[in-house]
Coordinates of N, CA and C in Angstrom, one line a residue:
X23 N 110.9 77.1 137.4 CA 111.1 78.5 137.2 C 112.6 78.8 137.1
X24 N 113.0 79.3 135.9 CA 114.4 79.4 135.7 C 115.0 80.5 136.6
X25 N 114.3 81.6 136.8 CA 114.9 82.7 137.7 C 115.1 82.1 139.1
X26 N 114.2 81.3 139.6 CA 114.4 80.8 141.0 C 115.6 79.8 141.0
X27 N 115.8 79.0 140.0 CA 116.9 78.1 140.0 C 118.2 78.9 140.0
X28 N 118.3 80.0 139.3 CA 119.5 80.8 139.3 C 119.7 81.4 140.7
X29 N 118.7 82.0 141.3 CA 118.8 82.6 142.6 C 119.2 81.5 143.7
X30 N 118.8 80.3 143.5 CA 119.1 79.2 144.4 C 120.6 78.7 144.2
X31 N 121.3 79.3 143.2 CA 122.7 78.9 143.0 C 122.8 77.5 142.3
X32 N 121.8 77.1 141.6 CA 121.9 75.8 140.9 C 122.4 75.9 139.5
X33 N 122.7 77.1 139.1 CA 123.2 77.3 137.7 C 124.7 77.9 137.8
X34 N 125.6 77.3 137.0 CA 127.0 77.8 137.0 C 127.3 78.2 135.5
X35 N 128.2 79.1 135.4 CA 128.8 79.5 134.1 C 130.3 79.4 134.3
X36 N 130.9 78.6 133.5 CA 132.3 78.3 133.6 C 132.8 78.0 135.0
X37 N 132.0 77.1 135.6 CA 132.3 76.6 137.0 C 132.1 77.6 138.1
X38 N 131.6 78.8 137.7 CA 131.3 79.8 138.8 C 129.8 79.9 139.0
X39 N 129.3 79.8 140.3 CA 127.9 79.9 140.5 C 127.4 81.2 140.2
X40 N 126.2 81.2 139.6 CA 125.5 82.5 139.3 C 124.4 82.7 140.3
X41 N 124.4 83.9 141.0 CA 123.4 84.1 142.0 C 122.6 85.4 141.7
X42 N 122.7 85.9 140.5 CA 121.9 87.1 140.1 C 121.4 86.9 138.7
X43 N 120.3 87.6 138.4 CA 119.7 87.5 137.1 C 120.3 88.4 136.1
X44 N 120.2 88.1 134.8 CA 120.6 89.0 133.8 C 122.1 88.8 133.3
X45 N 122.7 87.7 133.8 CA 124.1 87.4 133.4 C 124.1 87.0 131.9
X46 N 124.9 87.6 131.1 CA 125.0 87.2 129.7 C 126.0 86.1 129.5
X47 N 125.7 85.2 128.6 CA 126.6 84.1 128.3 C 126.8 84.1 126.8
X48 N 127.9 83.6 126.3 CA 128.2 83.3 124.9 C 128.1 81.8 124.7
X49 N 127.1 81.4 124.0 CA 126.9 79.9 123.8 C 128.0 79.2 123.1
X50 N 128.8 80.0 122.3 CA 129.9 79.4 121.6 C 131.1 79.1 122.5
X51 N 131.2 79.9 123.6 CA 132.5 79.7 124.4 C 132.2 79.4 125.9
X52 N 131.1 79.8 126.4 CA 130.8 79.6 127.9 C 130.1 78.2 128.1
X53 N 130.5 77.6 129.2 CA 129.9 76.3 129.7 C 128.9 76.6 130.8
X54 N 127.7 76.3 130.5 CA 126.6 76.5 131.5 C 126.1 75.1 132.0
X55 N 126.0 75.0 133.3 CA 125.5 73.8 133.9 C 124.3 74.1 134.8
X56 N 123.4 73.1 135.0 CA 122.3 73.2 135.9 C 122.3 71.9 136.7
X57 N 122.4 72.0 138.0 CA 122.6 70.9 138.9 C 123.7 69.9 138.5
X58 N 124.8 70.6 138.0 CA 126.0 69.8 137.6 C 125.9 69.2 136.2
X59 N 124.8 69.4 135.5 CA 124.7 68.8 134.1 C 124.8 70.0 133.1
X60 N 125.6 69.7 132.1 CA 125.8 70.8 131.1 C 124.5 71.1 130.3
X61 N 124.2 72.4 130.1 CA 123.1 72.8 129.3 C 123.5 73.3 128.0
X62 N 122.9 72.8 126.9 CA 123.3 73.2 125.6 C 122.1 73.9 125.0
X63 N 122.2 75.1 124.4 CA 121.1 75.8 123.9 C 120.6 75.1 122.6
X64 N 119.3 75.2 122.4 CA 118.7 74.5 121.2 C 119.2 75.2 120.0
X65 N 119.5 74.3 118.9 CA 120.0 74.8 117.7 C 118.9 75.7 117.0
X66 N 119.3 76.8 116.5 CA 118.4 77.7 115.8 C 118.0 77.0 114.5
X67 N 116.7 77.2 114.2 CA 116.2 76.6 112.9 C 116.6 77.4 111.7
X68 N 117.0 76.8 110.6 CA 117.4 77.4 109.4 C 116.4 77.0 108.3
X69 N 116.0 77.9 107.5 CA 115.0 77.6 106.4 C 115.6 78.2 105.1
X70 N 116.0 77.4 104.2 CA 116.6 77.8 102.9 C 115.8 77.3 101.7
X71 N 115.5 78.2 100.8 CA 114.9 77.9 99.5 C 116.0 77.9 98.4
X72 N 116.2 76.7 97.8 CA 117.2 76.6 96.7 C 116.5 76.3 95.4
X73 N 117.0 77.0 94.4 CA 116.6 76.6 93.0 C 117.5 75.5 92.5
X74 N 117.1 74.3 92.7 CA 118.0 73.2 92.4 C 118.3 73.1 90.9
X75 N 119.5 73.1 90.5 CA 119.9 73.0 89.1 C 119.9 71.5 88.6
X76 N 120.2 71.4 87.3 CA 120.4 70.0 86.8 C 121.6 69.4 87.3
X77 N 121.6 68.0 87.2 CA 122.8 67.2 87.5 C 123.3 67.5 89.0
X78 N 122.4 67.5 89.9 CA 122.7 67.7 91.3 C 121.8 66.7 92.1
X79 N 122.4 66.0 93.1 CA 121.6 65.0 93.9 C 121.1 65.7 95.1
X80 N 119.9 65.3 95.5 CA 119.2 65.8 96.6 C 119.5 65.0 97.9
X81 N 120.8 65.1 98.3 CA 121.2 64.4 99.5 C 122.3 65.3 100.1
X82 N 122.7 64.9 101.3 CA 123.8 65.6 102.0 C 125.1 65.2 101.5
X83 N 125.3 63.9 101.2 CA 126.5 63.3 100.7 C 126.2 62.3 99.5
X84 N 127.1 62.1 98.7 CA 126.9 61.2 97.6 C 128.2 60.3 97.4
X85 N 128.0 59.0 97.5 CA 129.1 58.0 97.4 C 129.8 58.1 96.0
X86 N 129.1 58.6 95.0 CA 129.7 58.7 93.7 C 130.3 60.1 93.4
X87 N 130.4 60.9 94.4 CA 131.1 62.1 94.4 C 130.4 63.1 93.5
X88 N 129.1 63.0 93.2 CA 128.4 63.9 92.4 C 128.1 65.2 93.3
X89 N 127.8 66.3 92.6 CA 127.5 67.5 93.4 C 126.1 67.3 94.1
X90 N 126.1 67.8 95.3 CA 124.9 67.7 96.1 C 124.3 69.1 96.3
X91 N 123.0 69.1 96.8 CA 122.4 70.4 97.0 C 123.0 71.1 98.2
X92 N 123.6 70.4 99.1 CA 124.3 71.1 100.2 C 125.6 71.6 99.8
X93 N 126.2 71.1 98.8 CA 127.5 71.6 98.2 C 127.2 73.1 97.7
X94 N 126.0 73.3 97.1 CA 125.7 74.6 96.6 C 125.5 75.6 97.7
X95 N 125.1 75.2 98.9 CA 124.9 76.1 100.0 C 126.2 76.4 100.7
X96 N 127.0 75.4 100.9 CA 128.3 75.5 101.5 C 128.3 75.9 102.9
X97 N 127.6 75.1 103.7 CA 127.5 75.4 105.2 C 127.9 74.2 106.0
X98 N 128.4 74.4 107.2 CA 128.8 73.4 108.1 C 127.6 72.9 109.0
X99 N 126.5 73.6 108.9 CA 125.4 73.3 109.7 C 124.8 72.0 109.2
X100 N 124.1 71.2 110.1 CA 123.5 70.0 109.8 C 122.1 70.2 109.2
X101 N 122.1 70.4 107.9 CA 120.8 70.6 107.2 C 120.5 69.4 106.4
X102 N 119.2 69.4 106.0 CA 118.8 68.3 105.1 C 117.7 68.8 104.2
X103 N 117.6 68.2 103.0 CA 116.5 68.6 102.0 C 115.2 68.0 102.5
X104 N 114.1 68.8 102.2 CA 112.8 68.3 102.5 C 112.3 67.6 101.2
X105 N 112.2 66.3 101.3 CA 111.8 65.5 100.1 C 113.0 65.5 99.1
X106 N 112.6 65.1 97.9 CA 113.6 64.9 96.8 C 113.2 65.4 95.5
X107 N 114.2 65.9 94.7 CA 114.0 66.1 93.3 C 115.0 65.3 92.6
X108 N 114.6 64.7 91.5 CA 115.5 63.8 90.7 C 116.8 64.5 90.3
X109 N 117.8 63.8 89.9 CA 119.1 64.3 89.5 C 118.9 65.3 88.4
X110 N 118.0 65.1 87.4 CA 117.8 65.9 86.3 C 116.5 66.7 86.4
X111 N 116.0 66.9 87.6 CA 114.8 67.8 87.8 C 115.3 69.0 88.5
X112 N 114.8 70.2 88.1 CA 115.2 71.4 88.6 C 114.0 72.0 89.5
X113 N 114.3 73.1 90.2 CA 113.2 73.8 90.8 C 113.3 74.0 92.3
X114 N 112.1 74.3 92.9 CA 112.0 74.7 94.3 C 112.3 73.5 95.2
X115 N 113.3 73.7 96.1 CA 113.7 72.7 97.1 C 113.9 73.4 98.5
X116 N 113.2 73.0 99.5 CA 113.4 73.5 100.8 C 114.4 72.7 101.6
X117 N 115.4 73.4 102.2 CA 116.4 72.8 103.0 C 116.4 73.4 104.4
X118 N 116.4 72.5 105.4 CA 116.2 73.0 106.8 C 116.9 72.1 107.8
X119 N 116.8 72.4 109.1 CA 117.1 71.5 110.1 C 115.9 71.3 111.1
X120 N 114.7 71.7 110.6 CA 113.5 71.6 111.4 C 112.8 70.3 111.0
X121 N 113.1 69.3 111.8 CA 112.6 67.9 111.5 C 111.1 67.8 111.5
X122 N 110.5 68.5 112.5 CA 109.0 68.4 112.6 C 108.3 69.0 111.4
X123 N 108.8 70.1 111.0 CA 108.2 70.8 109.8 C 108.4 69.9 108.6
X124 N 109.6 69.4 108.4 CA 109.9 68.6 107.3 C 109.0 67.4 107.2
X125 N 108.8 66.7 108.3 CA 108.0 65.5 108.4 C 106.6 65.8 107.9
X126 N 106.0 66.9 108.3 CA 104.6 67.2 107.9 C 104.5 67.7 106.5
X127 N 105.6 68.3 105.9 CA 105.6 68.7 104.6 C 105.7 67.6 103.6
X128 N 106.3 66.5 103.9 CA 106.5 65.4 103.0 C 105.6 64.2 103.2
X129 N 104.9 64.2 104.4 CA 104.1 63.0 104.7 C 102.9 63.1 103.7
X130 N 102.6 62.0 103.0 CA 101.5 62.0 102.0 C 100.1 62.4 102.5
X131 N 99.8 62.1 103.8 CA 98.5 62.3 104.3 C 98.2 63.8 104.5
X132 N 99.3 64.6 104.5 CA 99.1 66.1 104.7 C 98.9 66.8 103.4
X133 N 99.0 66.1 102.3 CA 98.6 66.6 101.0 C 99.1 68.0 100.6
X134 N 100.4 68.2 100.7 CA 101.1 69.5 100.4 C 101.1 69.6 98.9
X135 N 100.8 70.8 98.4 CA 100.7 71.1 97.0 C 102.1 71.3 96.4
X136 N 102.3 70.6 95.2 CA 103.5 70.8 94.5 C 103.1 71.0 93.0
X137 N 103.7 72.0 92.4 CA 103.4 72.4 91.0 C 104.6 72.2 90.1
X138 N 104.5 71.6 89.0 CA 105.6 71.3 88.1 C 105.3 71.8 86.7
X139 N 106.4 72.2 86.0 CA 106.3 72.5 84.5 C 107.0 71.3 83.8
X140 N 106.3 70.8 82.8 CA 106.8 69.5 82.1 C 106.9 69.8 80.6
X141 N 107.9 69.3 80.0 CA 108.0 69.2 78.6 C 108.1 67.8 78.1
X142 N 107.2 67.4 77.3 CA 107.1 66.0 76.8 C 107.8 65.9 75.5
X143 N 108.2 64.6 75.1 CA 108.9 64.4 73.8 C 108.0 64.4 72.6
X144 N 106.6 64.6 72.8 CA 105.7 64.7 71.7 C 104.4 65.3 72.3
X145 N 103.5 65.6 71.4 CA 102.2 66.2 71.8 C 101.3 65.2 72.4
X146 N 100.7 65.6 73.5 CA 99.9 64.7 74.3 C 98.5 64.6 73.7
X147 N 97.9 63.4 73.7 CA 96.5 63.3 73.2 C 95.6 63.7 74.3
X148 N 94.4 64.3 74.0 CA 93.5 64.7 75.1 C 93.1 63.5 75.9
X149 N 92.9 62.3 75.4 CA 92.5 61.2 76.2 C 93.5 60.8 77.2
X150 N 94.8 60.9 76.8 CA 95.9 60.6 77.7 C 96.0 61.6 78.8
X151 N 95.8 62.9 78.5 CA 95.8 63.9 79.5 C 94.6 63.6 80.5
X152 N 93.5 63.2 80.0 CA 92.4 62.8 80.9 C 92.8 61.7 81.8
X153 N 93.4 60.6 81.2 CA 93.9 59.5 82.1 C 94.9 60.0 83.1
X154 N 95.8 60.8 82.7 CA 96.8 61.4 83.7 C 96.1 62.0 84.8
X155 N 95.1 62.9 84.5 CA 94.4 63.6 85.6 C 93.6 62.7 86.5
X156 N 93.1 61.6 86.0 CA 92.3 60.7 86.8 C 93.1 59.7 87.5
X157 N 94.4 59.5 87.2 CA 95.2 58.6 87.9 C 95.6 57.4 87.1
X158 N 96.8 56.9 87.2 CA 97.3 55.8 86.5 C 97.9 54.8 87.5
X159 N 98.1 53.6 87.1 CA 98.6 52.5 88.0 C 100.1 52.6 88.0
X160 N 100.6 52.8 89.2 CA 102.1 52.7 89.5 C 102.2 51.7 90.7
X161 N 103.1 50.7 90.5 CA 103.4 49.8 91.6 C 102.1 49.2 92.2
X162 N 101.2 48.8 91.2 CA 99.9 48.1 91.6 C 99.0 49.0 92.4
X163 N 99.2 50.3 92.4 CA 98.3 51.2 93.1 C 98.1 52.5 92.3
X164 N 96.8 52.9 92.1 CA 96.5 54.0 91.3 C 96.9 55.3 92.0
X165 N 97.5 56.2 91.2 CA 97.8 57.5 91.7 C 96.5 58.3 91.9
X166 N 96.6 59.3 92.9 CA 95.5 60.1 93.2 C 95.2 61.1 92.0
X167 N 93.9 61.5 91.9 CA 93.6 62.5 90.9 C 94.4 63.7 91.1
X168 N 94.8 64.3 89.9 CA 95.6 65.5 90.0 C 95.2 66.5 88.9
X169 N 95.7 67.7 89.0 CA 95.4 68.8 88.0 C 96.5 68.8 87.0
X170 N 96.2 68.8 85.7 CA 97.2 68.9 84.7 C 96.5 69.6 83.5
X171 N 97.3 70.6 82.9 CA 96.8 71.3 81.8 C 97.9 71.5 80.8
X172 N 97.5 71.5 79.5 CA 98.5 71.7 78.5 C 98.6 73.2 78.3
X173 N 99.8 73.8 78.4 CA 100.0 75.2 78.4 C 100.2 75.7 76.9
X174 N 101.0 74.9 76.2 CA 101.2 75.2 74.8 C 101.8 74.0 74.1
X175 N 101.9 74.1 72.7 CA 102.5 73.2 71.9 C 103.6 73.9 71.0
X176 N 104.8 73.2 70.9 CA 105.8 73.8 70.2 C 106.8 72.7 69.7
X177 N 107.1 72.8 68.4 CA 108.1 71.8 67.9 C 107.6 70.4 68.1
X178 N 106.3 70.1 68.0 CA 105.8 68.8 68.2 C 105.9 68.3 69.6
X179 N 106.0 69.2 70.5 CA 106.1 68.8 71.9 C 105.0 69.5 72.7
X180 N 104.5 68.9 73.8 CA 103.6 69.5 74.7 C 104.3 70.0 75.9
X181 N 103.9 71.2 76.3 CA 104.3 71.8 77.6 C 103.1 71.9 78.5
X182 N 103.3 71.3 79.7 CA 102.2 71.2 80.6 C 102.5 71.7 82.0
X183 N 101.5 72.0 82.8 CA 101.6 72.3 84.2 C 100.9 71.3 85.0
X184 N 101.5 70.7 86.0 CA 100.9 69.6 86.7 C 101.0 69.9 88.2
X185 N 99.8 69.7 88.9 CA 99.8 70.0 90.3 C 99.5 68.6 91.0
X186 N 100.4 68.3 91.9 CA 100.3 67.0 92.7 C 100.2 67.3 94.1
X187 N 99.6 66.3 94.8 CA 99.6 66.4 96.3 C 100.2 65.1 96.9
X188 N 100.7 64.2 96.0 CA 101.4 63.0 96.3 C 102.9 63.3 96.2
X189 N 103.7 62.2 96.5 CA 105.1 62.4 96.3 C 105.8 61.1 96.1
X190 N 105.3 60.3 95.2 CA 105.9 59.0 95.0 C 107.2 59.2 94.2
X191 N 108.1 58.1 94.3 CA 109.4 58.2 93.6 C 109.2 58.4 92.1
X192 N 109.8 59.5 91.6 CA 109.8 59.8 90.1 C 108.4 59.7 89.6
X193 N 107.4 60.2 90.3 CA 106.0 60.0 90.0 C 105.6 60.6 88.6
X194 N 105.9 61.8 88.4 CA 105.5 62.4 87.1 C 106.1 61.7 85.9
X195 N 107.4 61.5 86.0 CA 108.1 60.8 84.9 C 107.5 59.4 84.6
X196 N 107.2 58.7 85.7 CA 106.7 57.3 85.6 C 105.2 57.4 85.1
X197 N 104.5 58.3 85.5 CA 103.1 58.4 85.1 C 103.0 58.7 83.6
X198 N 103.9 59.6 83.1 CA 103.9 59.8 81.6 C 104.4 58.6 80.9
X199 N 105.4 57.9 81.4 CA 106.0 56.7 80.8 C 104.9 55.7 80.6
X200 N 104.0 55.5 81.7 CA 103.0 54.6 81.6 C 102.0 54.9 80.4
X201 N 101.9 56.1 80.1 CA 101.0 56.5 79.0 C 101.7 56.6 77.6
X202 N 103.0 56.3 77.6 CA 103.7 56.3 76.4 C 104.5 57.5 76.0
X203 N 104.8 58.4 77.0 CA 105.5 59.6 76.8 C 106.8 59.6 77.6
X204 N 107.8 60.4 77.1 CA 109.0 60.7 77.9 C 109.1 62.1 78.3
X205 N 109.4 62.3 79.6 CA 109.6 63.7 80.1 C 111.0 64.2 79.7
X206 N 111.1 65.2 78.9 CA 112.4 65.7 78.5 C 112.9 66.8 79.5
X207 N 112.0 67.6 80.0 CA 112.3 68.6 81.0 C 111.3 68.6 82.1
X208 N 111.8 68.8 83.4 CA 110.9 68.8 84.5 C 111.4 69.8 85.5
X209 N 110.5 70.7 86.0 CA 110.9 71.7 86.9 C 109.8 71.9 87.9
X210 N 110.1 71.9 89.2 CA 109.1 72.2 90.2 C 109.1 73.7 90.5
X211 N 108.0 74.3 90.2 CA 107.9 75.8 90.3 C 107.2 76.3 91.6
X212 N 106.6 75.3 92.3 CA 105.9 75.7 93.5 C 106.0 74.5 94.5
X213 N 106.5 74.7 95.7 CA 106.5 73.7 96.7 C 105.9 74.3 98.0
X214 N 104.7 73.9 98.3 CA 104.0 74.3 99.6 C 103.9 75.9 99.6
X215 N 103.7 76.5 98.4 CA 103.6 77.9 98.3 C 104.9 78.7 98.1
X216 N 106.0 78.0 98.1 CA 107.3 78.6 97.9 C 107.6 78.5 96.4
X217 N 108.0 79.7 95.8 CA 108.4 79.7 94.4 C 109.8 80.3 94.2
X218 N 110.4 79.9 93.1 CA 111.8 80.3 92.9 C 111.9 81.3 91.7
X219 N 110.8 82.1 91.5 CA 110.8 83.0 90.4 C 112.0 84.0 90.5
X220 N 112.4 84.3 91.7 CA 113.5 85.3 91.8 C 114.9 84.7 91.9
X221 N 115.0 83.4 91.7 CA 116.3 82.7 91.8 C 116.7 82.0 90.5
X222 N 117.9 82.1 90.1 CA 118.4 81.4 89.0 C 118.8 80.0 89.5
X223 N 118.9 79.0 88.6 CA 119.3 77.6 89.0 C 120.7 77.7 89.8
X224 N 120.7 77.1 90.9 CA 121.9 77.1 91.8 C 121.9 78.2 92.8
X225 N 121.0 79.1 92.7 CA 120.9 80.2 93.7 C 120.0 79.8 94.8
X226 N 120.2 80.4 96.0 CA 119.4 80.1 97.2 C 119.2 81.4 98.0
X227 N 118.2 81.3 98.9 CA 118.0 82.4 99.9 C 117.3 81.8 101.1
X228 N 117.5 82.6 102.2 CA 116.7 82.2 103.4 C 115.3 82.6 103.3
X229 N 114.4 81.8 103.9 CA 113.0 82.2 103.9 C 112.8 83.4 104.7
X230 N 111.8 84.2 104.4 CA 111.4 85.3 105.2 C 110.6 84.8 106.4
X231 N 110.5 85.6 107.4 CA 109.7 85.3 108.6 C 108.3 85.0 108.2
X232 N 107.8 85.7 107.3 CA 106.4 85.5 106.8 C 106.2 84.2 106.1
X233 N 107.2 83.8 105.4 CA 107.2 82.5 104.7 C 107.2 81.3 105.7
X234 N 108.0 81.5 106.7 CA 108.1 80.4 107.7 C 106.8 80.3 108.5
X235 N 106.2 81.5 108.8 CA 104.9 81.4 109.5 C 103.8 80.8 108.5
X236 N 103.9 81.1 107.3 CA 102.9 80.5 106.3 C 103.0 79.0 106.3
X237 N 104.3 78.5 106.3 CA 104.4 77.0 106.2 C 103.9 76.4 107.5
X238 N 104.2 77.0 108.7 CA 103.8 76.4 109.9 C 102.2 76.5 110.1
X239 N 101.7 77.6 109.6 CA 100.2 77.7 109.7 C 99.6 76.7 108.7
X240 N 100.1 76.5 107.6 CA 99.6 75.5 106.6 C 99.6 74.1 107.2
X241 N 100.8 73.8 107.9 CA 100.9 72.5 108.5 C 99.9 72.3 109.6
X242 N 99.7 73.3 110.4 CA 98.7 73.2 111.5 C 97.3 73.0 110.9
X243 N 96.9 73.7 109.9 CA 95.6 73.6 109.2 C 95.5 72.2 108.7
X244 N 96.5 71.6 108.1 CA 96.5 70.3 107.5 C 96.3 69.2 108.6
X245 N 97.0 69.5 109.8 CA 96.8 68.6 110.9 C 95.4 68.5 111.4
X246 N 94.8 69.7 111.4 CA 93.4 69.8 111.9 C 92.5 69.0 110.9
X247 N 92.7 69.2 109.6 CA 91.9 68.5 108.6 C 92.1 67.0 108.7
X248 N 93.3 66.5 108.9 CA 93.5 65.1 109.1 C 92.8 64.6 110.3
X249 N 92.9 65.3 111.4 CA 92.2 64.8 112.6 C 90.7 64.8 112.4
X250 N 90.1 65.8 111.7 CA 88.7 65.8 111.5 C 88.3 64.6 110.6
X251 N 89.1 64.3 109.6 CA 88.7 63.2 108.7 C 88.8 61.9 109.5
X252 N 89.8 61.8 110.4 CA 89.9 60.5 111.2 C 88.7 60.4 112.1
X253 N 88.1 61.5 112.6 CA 87.0 61.4 113.5 C 85.7 61.1 112.8
X254 N 85.7 61.2 111.5 CA 84.4 61.0 110.7 C 84.1 59.5 110.7

């Protein structure tokens, strides 16, 4: 009971014992101890949605001095991107310091939805689109079935929308390469329900409280589904 500990004189602020409730402290400047041990307040969680632009690496630092996604945000806080987008892939990227949420959003067994817009170097054949949807072999293992539809054709190129629940390295590019196509443009338009329709490439915003609740609720529902499947 924190109130009881304070009244017992076990809490100090700047080396002075606190014997009454309601004392305000500044976590940036005041030193608080409990039974002689310093107490540090938990770091507040930050949730940022970035519209990742081209030619940007999805890391905190880059040995080759390339621009990183954290350079675009310009913060001293210890944040990290949730998952990865390739150097030349654009779109929705979540950046946070919430390790538990990040883990569940990128772990493959939690099946988080990701939607991409793809431009190919030529028009796709219906049979190849069928193969793509049903899975192709990557690294001696077949990809899971996914949704893919051709949205339009222009200048002898196919424009598609692809929905994945996996997250293998360069998965969409490699899947199309296996079928004989090159991805010329790739953008993630939806990550776990987050969209960047209101952001230009390079722009970012903090998530709303409702969006954070949505992510956490989705993770809890996915946890329940995983547990139910394991019990079967």
